mmCIF file of C-alpha atoms in Angstrom:
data_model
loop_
_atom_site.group_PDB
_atom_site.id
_atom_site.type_symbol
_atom_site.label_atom_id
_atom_site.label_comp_id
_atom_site.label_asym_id
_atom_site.label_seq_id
_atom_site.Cartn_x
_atom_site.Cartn_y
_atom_site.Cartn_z
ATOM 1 C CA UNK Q 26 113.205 79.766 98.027
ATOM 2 C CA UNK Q 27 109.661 77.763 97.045
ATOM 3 C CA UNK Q 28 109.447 73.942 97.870
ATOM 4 C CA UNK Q 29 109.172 73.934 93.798
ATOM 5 C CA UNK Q 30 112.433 75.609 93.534
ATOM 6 C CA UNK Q 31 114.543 73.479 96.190
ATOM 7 C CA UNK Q 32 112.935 69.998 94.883
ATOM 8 C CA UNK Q 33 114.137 71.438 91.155
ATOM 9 C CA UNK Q 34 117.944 71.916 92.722
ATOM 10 C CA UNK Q 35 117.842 68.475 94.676
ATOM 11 C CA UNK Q 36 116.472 67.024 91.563
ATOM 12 C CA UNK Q 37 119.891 68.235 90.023
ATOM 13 C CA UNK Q 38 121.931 67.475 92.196
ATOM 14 C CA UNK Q 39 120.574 63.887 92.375
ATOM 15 C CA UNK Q 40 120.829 64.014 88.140
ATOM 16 C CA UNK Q 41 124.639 64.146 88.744
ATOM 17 C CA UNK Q 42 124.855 61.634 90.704
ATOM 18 C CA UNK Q 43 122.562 58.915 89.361
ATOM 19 C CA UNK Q 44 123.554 55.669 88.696
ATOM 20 C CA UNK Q 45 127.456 56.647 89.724
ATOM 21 C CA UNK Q 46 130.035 54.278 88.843
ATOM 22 C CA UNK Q 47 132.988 55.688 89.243
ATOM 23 C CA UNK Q 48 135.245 54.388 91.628
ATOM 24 C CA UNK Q 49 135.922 55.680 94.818
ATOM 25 C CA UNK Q 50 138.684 57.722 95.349
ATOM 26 C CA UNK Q 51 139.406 61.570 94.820
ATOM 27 C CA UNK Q 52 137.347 63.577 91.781
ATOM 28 C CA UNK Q 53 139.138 64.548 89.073
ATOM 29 C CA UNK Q 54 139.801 68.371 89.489
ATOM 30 C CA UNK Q 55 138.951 68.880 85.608
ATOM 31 C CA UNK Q 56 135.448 67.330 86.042
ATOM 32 C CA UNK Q 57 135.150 68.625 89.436
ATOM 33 C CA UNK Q 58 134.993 71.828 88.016
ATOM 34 C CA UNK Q 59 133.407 71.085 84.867
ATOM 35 C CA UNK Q 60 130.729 70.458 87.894
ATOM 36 C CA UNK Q 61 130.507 73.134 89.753
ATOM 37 C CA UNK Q 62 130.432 75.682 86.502
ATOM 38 C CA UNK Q 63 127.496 73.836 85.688
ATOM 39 C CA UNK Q 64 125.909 74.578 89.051
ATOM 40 C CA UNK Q 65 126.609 77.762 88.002
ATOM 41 C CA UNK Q 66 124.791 78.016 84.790
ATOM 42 C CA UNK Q 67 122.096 76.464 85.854
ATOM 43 C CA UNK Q 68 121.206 78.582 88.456
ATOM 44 C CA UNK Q 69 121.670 81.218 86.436
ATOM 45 C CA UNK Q 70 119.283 80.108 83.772
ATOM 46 C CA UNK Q 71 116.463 82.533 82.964
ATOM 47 C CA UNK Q 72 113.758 80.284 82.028
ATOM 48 C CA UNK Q 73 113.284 75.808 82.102
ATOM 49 C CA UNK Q 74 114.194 75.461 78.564
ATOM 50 C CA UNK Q 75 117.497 76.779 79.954
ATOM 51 C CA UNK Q 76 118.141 74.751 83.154
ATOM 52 C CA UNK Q 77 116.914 71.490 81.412
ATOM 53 C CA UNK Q 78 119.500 72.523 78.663
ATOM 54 C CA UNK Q 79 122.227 72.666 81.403
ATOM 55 C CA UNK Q 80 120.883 69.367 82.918
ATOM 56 C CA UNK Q 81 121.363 67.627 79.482
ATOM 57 C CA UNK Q 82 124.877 68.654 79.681
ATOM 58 C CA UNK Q 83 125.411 67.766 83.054
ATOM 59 C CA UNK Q 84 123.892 63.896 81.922
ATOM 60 C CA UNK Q 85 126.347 63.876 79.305
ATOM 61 C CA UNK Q 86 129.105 63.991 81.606
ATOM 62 C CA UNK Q 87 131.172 60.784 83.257
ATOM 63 C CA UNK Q 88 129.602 59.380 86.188
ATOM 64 C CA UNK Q 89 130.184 61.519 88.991
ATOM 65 C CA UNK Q 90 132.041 59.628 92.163
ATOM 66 C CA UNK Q 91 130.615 59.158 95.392
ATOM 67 C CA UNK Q 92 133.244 61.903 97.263
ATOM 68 C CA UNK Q 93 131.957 64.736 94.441
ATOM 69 C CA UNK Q 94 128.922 64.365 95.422
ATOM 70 C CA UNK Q 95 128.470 66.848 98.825
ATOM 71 C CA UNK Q 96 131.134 69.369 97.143
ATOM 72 C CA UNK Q 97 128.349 69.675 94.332
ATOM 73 C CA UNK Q 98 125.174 70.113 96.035
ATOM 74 C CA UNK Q 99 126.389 72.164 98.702
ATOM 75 C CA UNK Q 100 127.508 74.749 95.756
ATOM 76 C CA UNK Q 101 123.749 73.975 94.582
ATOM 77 C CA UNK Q 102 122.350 75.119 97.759
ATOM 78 C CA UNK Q 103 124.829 77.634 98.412
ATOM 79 C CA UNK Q 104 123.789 79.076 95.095
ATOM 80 C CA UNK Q 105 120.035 79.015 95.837
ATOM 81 C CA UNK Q 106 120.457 81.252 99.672
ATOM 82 C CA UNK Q 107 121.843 83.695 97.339
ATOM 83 C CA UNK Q 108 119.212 83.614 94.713
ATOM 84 C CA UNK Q 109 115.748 85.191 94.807
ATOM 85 C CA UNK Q 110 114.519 88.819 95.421
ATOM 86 C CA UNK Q 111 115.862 90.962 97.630
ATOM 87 C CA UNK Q 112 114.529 94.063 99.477
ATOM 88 C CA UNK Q 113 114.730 97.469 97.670
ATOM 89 C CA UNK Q 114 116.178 99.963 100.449
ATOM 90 C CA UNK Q 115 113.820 103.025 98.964
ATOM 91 C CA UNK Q 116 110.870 100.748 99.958
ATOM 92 C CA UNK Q 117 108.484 99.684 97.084
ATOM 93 C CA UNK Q 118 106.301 97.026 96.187
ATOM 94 C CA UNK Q 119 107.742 93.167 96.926
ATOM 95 C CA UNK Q 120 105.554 90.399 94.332
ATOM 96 C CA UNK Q 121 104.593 92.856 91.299
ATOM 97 C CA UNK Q 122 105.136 96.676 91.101
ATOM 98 C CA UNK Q 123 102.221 96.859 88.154
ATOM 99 C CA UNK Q 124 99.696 95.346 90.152
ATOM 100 C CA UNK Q 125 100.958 96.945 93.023
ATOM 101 C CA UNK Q 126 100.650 93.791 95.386
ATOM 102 C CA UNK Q 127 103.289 93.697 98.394
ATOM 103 C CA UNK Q 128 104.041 97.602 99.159
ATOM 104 C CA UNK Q 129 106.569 97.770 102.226
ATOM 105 C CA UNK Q 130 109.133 100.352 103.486
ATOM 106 C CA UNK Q 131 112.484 100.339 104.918
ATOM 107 C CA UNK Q 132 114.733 102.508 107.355
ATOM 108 C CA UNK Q 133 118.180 101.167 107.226
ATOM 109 C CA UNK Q 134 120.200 100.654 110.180
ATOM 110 C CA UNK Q 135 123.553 102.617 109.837
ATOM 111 C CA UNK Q 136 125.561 99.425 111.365
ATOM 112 C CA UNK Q 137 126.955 97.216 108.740
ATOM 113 C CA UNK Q 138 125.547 94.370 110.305
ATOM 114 C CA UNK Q 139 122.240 94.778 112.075
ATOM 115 C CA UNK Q 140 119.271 93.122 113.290
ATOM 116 C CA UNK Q 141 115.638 93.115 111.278
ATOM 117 C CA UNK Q 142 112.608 94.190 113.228
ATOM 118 C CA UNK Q 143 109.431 93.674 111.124
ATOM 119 C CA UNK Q 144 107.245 96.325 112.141
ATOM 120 C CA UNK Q 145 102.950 95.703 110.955
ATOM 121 C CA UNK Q 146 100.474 98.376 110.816
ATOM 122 C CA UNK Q 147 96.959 98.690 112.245
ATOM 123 C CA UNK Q 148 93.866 98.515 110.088
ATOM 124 C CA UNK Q 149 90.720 96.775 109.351
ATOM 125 C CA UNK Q 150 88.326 96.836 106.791
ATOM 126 C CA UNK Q 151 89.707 98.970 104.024
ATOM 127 C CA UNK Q 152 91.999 101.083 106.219
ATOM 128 C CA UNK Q 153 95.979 100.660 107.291
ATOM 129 C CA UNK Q 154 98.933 101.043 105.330
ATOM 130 C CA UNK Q 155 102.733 100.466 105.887
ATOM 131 C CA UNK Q 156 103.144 104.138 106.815
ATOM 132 C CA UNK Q 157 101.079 103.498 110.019
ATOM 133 C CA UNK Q 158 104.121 101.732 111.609
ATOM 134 C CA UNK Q 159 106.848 104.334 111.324
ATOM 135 C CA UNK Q 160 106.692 104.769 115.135
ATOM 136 C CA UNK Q 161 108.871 102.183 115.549
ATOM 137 C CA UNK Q 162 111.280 103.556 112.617
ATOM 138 C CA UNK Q 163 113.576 105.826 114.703
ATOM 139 C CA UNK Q 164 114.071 103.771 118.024
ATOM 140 C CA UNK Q 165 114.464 100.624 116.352
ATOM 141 C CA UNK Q 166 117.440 102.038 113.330
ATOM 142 C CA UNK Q 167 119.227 103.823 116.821
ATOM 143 C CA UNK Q 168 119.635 100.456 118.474
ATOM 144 C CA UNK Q 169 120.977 98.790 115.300
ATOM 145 C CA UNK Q 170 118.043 97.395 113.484
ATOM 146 C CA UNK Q 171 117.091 97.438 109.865
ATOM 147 C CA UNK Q 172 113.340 98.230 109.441
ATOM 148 C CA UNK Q 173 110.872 96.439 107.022
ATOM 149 C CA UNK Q 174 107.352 97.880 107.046
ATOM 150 C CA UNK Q 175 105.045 95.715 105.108
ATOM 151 C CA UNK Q 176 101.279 96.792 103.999
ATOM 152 C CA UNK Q 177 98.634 93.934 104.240
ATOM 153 C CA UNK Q 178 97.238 92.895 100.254
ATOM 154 C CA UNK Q 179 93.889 92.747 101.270
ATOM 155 C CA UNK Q 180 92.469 94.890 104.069
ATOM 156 C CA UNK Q 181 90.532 93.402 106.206
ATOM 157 C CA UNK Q 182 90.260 92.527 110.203
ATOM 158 C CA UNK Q 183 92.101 89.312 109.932
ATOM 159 C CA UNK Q 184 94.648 90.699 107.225
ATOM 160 C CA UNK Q 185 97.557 89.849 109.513
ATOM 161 C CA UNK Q 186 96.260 86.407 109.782
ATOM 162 C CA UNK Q 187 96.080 85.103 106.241
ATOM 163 C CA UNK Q 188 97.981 83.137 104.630
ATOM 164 C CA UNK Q 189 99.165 85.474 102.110
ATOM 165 C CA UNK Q 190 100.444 87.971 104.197
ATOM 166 C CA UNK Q 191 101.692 85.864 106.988
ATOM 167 C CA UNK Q 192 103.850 84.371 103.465
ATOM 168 C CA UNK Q 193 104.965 87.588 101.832
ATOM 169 C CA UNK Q 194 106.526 89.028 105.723
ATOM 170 C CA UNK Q 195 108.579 85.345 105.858
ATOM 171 C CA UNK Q 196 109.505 85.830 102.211
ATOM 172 C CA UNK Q 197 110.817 89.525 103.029
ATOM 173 C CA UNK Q 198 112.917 88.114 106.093
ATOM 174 C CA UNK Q 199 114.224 85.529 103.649
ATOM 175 C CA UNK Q 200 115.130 88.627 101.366
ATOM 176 C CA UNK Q 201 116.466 90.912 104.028
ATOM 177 C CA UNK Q 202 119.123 88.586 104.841
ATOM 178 C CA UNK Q 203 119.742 88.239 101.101
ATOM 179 C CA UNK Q 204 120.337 92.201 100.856
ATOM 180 C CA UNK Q 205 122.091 93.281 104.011
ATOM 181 C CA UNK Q 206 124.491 91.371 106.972
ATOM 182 C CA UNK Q 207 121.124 90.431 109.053
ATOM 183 C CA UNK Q 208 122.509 89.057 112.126
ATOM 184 C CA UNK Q 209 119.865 86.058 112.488
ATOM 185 C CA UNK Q 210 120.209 86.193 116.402
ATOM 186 C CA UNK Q 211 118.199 89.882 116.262
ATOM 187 C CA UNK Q 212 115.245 89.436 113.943
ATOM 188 C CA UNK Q 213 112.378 90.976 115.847
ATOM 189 C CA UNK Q 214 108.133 91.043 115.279
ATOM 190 C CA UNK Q 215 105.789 94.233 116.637
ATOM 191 C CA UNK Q 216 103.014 95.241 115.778
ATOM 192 C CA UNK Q 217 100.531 97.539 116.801
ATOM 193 C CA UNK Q 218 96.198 96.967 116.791
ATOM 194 C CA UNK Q 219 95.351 94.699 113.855
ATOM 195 C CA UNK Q 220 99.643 94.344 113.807
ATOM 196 C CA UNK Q 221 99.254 93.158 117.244
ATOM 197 C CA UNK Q 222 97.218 90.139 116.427
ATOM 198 C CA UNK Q 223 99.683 89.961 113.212
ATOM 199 C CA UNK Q 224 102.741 90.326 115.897
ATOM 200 C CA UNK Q 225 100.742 87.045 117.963
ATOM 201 C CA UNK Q 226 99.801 84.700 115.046
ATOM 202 C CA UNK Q 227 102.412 84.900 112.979
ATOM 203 C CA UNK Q 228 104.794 85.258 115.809
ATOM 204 C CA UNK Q 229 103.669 82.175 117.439
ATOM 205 C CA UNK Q 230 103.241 80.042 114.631
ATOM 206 C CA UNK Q 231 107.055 80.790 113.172
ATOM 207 C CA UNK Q 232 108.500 81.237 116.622
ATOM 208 C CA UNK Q 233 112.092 79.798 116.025
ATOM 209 C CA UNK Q 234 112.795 82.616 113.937
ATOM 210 C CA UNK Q 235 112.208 85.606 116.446
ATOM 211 C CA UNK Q 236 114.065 87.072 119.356
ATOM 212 C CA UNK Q 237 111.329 88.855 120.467
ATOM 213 C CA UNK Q 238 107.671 89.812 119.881
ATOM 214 C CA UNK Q 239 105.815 92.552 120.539
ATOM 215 C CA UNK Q 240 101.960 92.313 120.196
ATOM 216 C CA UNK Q 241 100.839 95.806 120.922
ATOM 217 C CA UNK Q 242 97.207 96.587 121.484
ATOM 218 C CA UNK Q 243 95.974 93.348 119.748
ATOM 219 C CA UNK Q 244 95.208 89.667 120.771
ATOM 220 C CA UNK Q 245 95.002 85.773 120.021
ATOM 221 C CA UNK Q 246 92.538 84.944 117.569
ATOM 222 C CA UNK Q 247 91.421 81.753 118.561
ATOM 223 C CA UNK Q 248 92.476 78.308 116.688
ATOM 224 C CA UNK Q 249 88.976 76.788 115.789
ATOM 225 C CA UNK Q 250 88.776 73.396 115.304
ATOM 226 C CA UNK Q 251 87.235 71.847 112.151
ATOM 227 C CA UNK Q 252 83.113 72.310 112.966
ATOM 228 C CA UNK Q 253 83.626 73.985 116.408
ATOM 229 C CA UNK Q 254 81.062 76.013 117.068
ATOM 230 C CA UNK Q 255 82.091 80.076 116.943
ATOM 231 C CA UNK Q 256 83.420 80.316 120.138
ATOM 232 C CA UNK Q 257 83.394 84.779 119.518
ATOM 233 C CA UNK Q 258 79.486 84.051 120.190
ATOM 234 C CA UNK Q 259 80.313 82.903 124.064
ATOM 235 C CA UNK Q 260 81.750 84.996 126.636
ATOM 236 C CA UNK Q 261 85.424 84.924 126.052
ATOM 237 C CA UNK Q 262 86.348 83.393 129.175
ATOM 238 C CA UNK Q 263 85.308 80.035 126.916
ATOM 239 C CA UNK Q 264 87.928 80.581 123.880
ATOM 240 C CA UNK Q 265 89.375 77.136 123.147
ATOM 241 C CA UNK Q 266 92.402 76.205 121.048
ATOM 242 C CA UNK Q 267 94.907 79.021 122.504
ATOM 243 C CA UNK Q 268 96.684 76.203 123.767
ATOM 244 C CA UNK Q 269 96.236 73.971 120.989
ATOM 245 C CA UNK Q 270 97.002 76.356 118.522
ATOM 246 C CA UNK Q 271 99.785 79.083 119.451
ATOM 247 C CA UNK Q 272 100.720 79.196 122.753
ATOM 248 C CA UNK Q 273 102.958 76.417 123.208
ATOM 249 C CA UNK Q 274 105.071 77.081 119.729
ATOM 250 C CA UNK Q 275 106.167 79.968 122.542
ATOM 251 C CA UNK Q 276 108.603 78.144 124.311
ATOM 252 C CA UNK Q 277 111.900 80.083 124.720
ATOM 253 C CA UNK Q 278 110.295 82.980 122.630
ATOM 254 C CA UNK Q 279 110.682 86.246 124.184
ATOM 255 C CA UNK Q 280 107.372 88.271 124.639
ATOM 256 C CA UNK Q 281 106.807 91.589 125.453
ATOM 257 C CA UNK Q 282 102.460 92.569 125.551
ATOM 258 C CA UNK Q 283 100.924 95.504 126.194
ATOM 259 C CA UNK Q 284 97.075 96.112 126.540
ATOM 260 C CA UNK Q 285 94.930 98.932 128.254
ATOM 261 C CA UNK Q 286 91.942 97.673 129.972
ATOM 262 C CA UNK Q 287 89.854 100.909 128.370
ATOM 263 C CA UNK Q 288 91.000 99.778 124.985
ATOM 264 C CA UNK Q 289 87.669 100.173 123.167
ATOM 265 C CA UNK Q 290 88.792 98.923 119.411
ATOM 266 C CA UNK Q 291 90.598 95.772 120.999
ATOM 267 C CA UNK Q 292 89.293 93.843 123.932
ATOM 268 C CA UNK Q 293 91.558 93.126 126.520
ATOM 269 C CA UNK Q 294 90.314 90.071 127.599
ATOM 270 C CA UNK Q 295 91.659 87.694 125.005
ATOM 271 C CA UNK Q 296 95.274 88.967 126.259
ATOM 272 C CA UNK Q 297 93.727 88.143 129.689
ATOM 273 C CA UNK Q 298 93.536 84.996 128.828
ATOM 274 C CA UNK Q 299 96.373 83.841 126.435
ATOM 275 C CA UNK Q 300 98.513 85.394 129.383
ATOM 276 C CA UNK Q 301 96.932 83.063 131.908
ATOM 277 C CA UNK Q 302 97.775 79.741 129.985
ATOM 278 C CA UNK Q 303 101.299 81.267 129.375
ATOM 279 C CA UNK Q 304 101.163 81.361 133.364
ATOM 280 C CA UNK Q 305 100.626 77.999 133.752
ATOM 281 C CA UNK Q 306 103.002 77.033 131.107
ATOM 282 C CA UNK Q 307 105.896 78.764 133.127
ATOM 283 C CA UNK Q 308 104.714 77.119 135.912
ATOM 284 C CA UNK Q 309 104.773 73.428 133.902
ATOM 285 C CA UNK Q 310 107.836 74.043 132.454
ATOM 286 C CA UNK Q 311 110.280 76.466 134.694
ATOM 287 C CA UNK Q 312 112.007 78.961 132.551
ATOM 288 C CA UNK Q 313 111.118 78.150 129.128
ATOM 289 C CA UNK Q 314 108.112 80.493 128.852
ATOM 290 C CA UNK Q 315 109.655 83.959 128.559
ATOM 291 C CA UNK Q 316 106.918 87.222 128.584
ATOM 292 C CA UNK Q 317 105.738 90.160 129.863
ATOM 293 C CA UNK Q 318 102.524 91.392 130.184
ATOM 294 C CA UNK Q 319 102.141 94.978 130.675
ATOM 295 C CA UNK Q 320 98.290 95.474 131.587
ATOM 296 C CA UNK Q 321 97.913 99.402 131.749
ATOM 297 C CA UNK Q 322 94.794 101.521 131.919
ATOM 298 C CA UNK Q 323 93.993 104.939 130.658
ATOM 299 C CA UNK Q 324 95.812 104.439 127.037
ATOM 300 C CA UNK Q 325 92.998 103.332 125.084
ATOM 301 C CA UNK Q 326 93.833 101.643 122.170
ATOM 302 C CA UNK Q 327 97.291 103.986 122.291
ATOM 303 C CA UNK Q 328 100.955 102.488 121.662
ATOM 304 C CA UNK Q 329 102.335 102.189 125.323
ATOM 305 C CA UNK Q 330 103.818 104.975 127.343
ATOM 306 C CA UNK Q 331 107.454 105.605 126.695
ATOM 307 C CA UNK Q 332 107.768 102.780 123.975
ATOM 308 C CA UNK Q 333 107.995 99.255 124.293
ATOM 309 C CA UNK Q 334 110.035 98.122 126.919
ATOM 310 C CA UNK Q 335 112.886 95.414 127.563
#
């Protein structure tokens, strides 16, 4: 649901009850639901002309009391959870099939109610696609979890870390939970290489709504400040604004990284790092900061030996 959307309910809602004055006391059931069916046809309007329609209707009516008016705008926002796309189980494209923007995949879970694991592919410039993740696919559907494989709009290094994508993969959570029984508890980020920095930025910057993260073979980008100089062009051991501009969302986030020191498309040492200030952050704050950093050698830029682990 857009910011444009919600303001357009509450705007509603707030039509209603303008200028009440009507007594207090108990609605009157007639109007009450002379209310609420209007809730009704408005949100399912097609187009403004529509909804303004309904909202002429709705100023026509009697003053609405002070008691009707929770009853209607929590139908208003009940109504608008379970409006907006939702997520085609076949997989296809999630914005606009004709200009083919938004491609993802799915393997369902076979529980009724499961958790969501977003799983991001690898990539770079001009390469990765939502098939590229379908390692996770069988674990993740025999431990209960619904699968969403998104495919970055633009390909590029930082794909992961735009603002477009990081969007469209909250937008898809928002519609998972509007197609199947997502228990909200279980809703789970991985990623592998260019997924990996995905499975760190967007991970850390929307933290509250993971159980867990797994950054696999990638690392923090660094946050830059406004006319910082490029800190990529000094040894690494220099990076500022890891602090400042992820790892502390990561409080009582779950983290699971895994990195191979001969990893020759993805440094190791920004993981190095990011894992040292998460150190210290334990350290600050005693059991808040939850990770574990699996530093391997030998696997390249691999997925980790035996799958990612607990």
């Amino acid at each position: 649901m857009t910011p444009r959307a919600l303001l357009t309910i509450a705007s509603l809602a707030l039509l209603l009850a303008a200028t009440a004055s009507a007594p207090a006391g108990d609605a009157d059931p007639k109007q009450m639901k002379e209310w609420l069916a209007l809730c009704d046809e408005w949100m399912a309007a097609k187009d403004d002309a529509a909804k303004l329609a309904v909202e002429a209707k709705a100023a026509a009516l009697p003053p609405i009391p002070a008691e009707a008016v929770k009853p209607v705008a929590d139908r208003l926002f009940d109504l608008a959870g379970k409006s907006g796309p939702k997520i085609d189980p076949k997989g296809g494209y999630f914005y606009d099939k004709k200009s083919k923007k938004g491609l993802y995949m799915v393997a369902t879970s076979p529980k009724k109610r499961s958790g969501l694991l977003i799983s991001m592919h690898g990539g770079g410039e001009g390469q990765g696609d939502a098939g590229g993740a379908h390692g996770t696919w069988a674990t993740a559907t025999g431990n209960g979890m619904t699968v969403i494989s998104p495919e970055v709009m633009t390909k590029v290094g930082s794909a992961w870390n735009e603002e477009p994508e990081e969007r469209m993969v909250l937008e898809m959570i928002e519609a998972a939970k509007r197609t199947w029984d997502i228990d909200t508890n279980k809703i789970y980020l991985a990623g592998h290489s260019m997924g990996g920095d995905g499975s760190w930025m967007i991970g850390g910057r929307n933290a509250d709504l993971f159980a867990g993260c797994a950054p696999l073979a990638g690392s923090v980008m660094p946050y830059m400040k406004q006319g910082a100089k490029n800190k990529r062009a000094t040894p690494v051991s220099s990076y500022e604004g890891l602090m400042e501009g992820v790892l502390p969302n990561l409080m009582h986030a779950h983290y699971y990284i895994c990195h191979s020191a001969d990893d020759e498309n993805e440094a190791i040492h920004p993981d190095d790092i990011a894992t040292g200030h998460l150190k210290r952050l334990q350290t600050l704050f005693p059991g808040r900061y939850d990770f574990h950093y699996e530093r391997v050698n030998g696997i390249g830029h691999a997925l980790p030996t035996g799958g990612v682990k607990p």
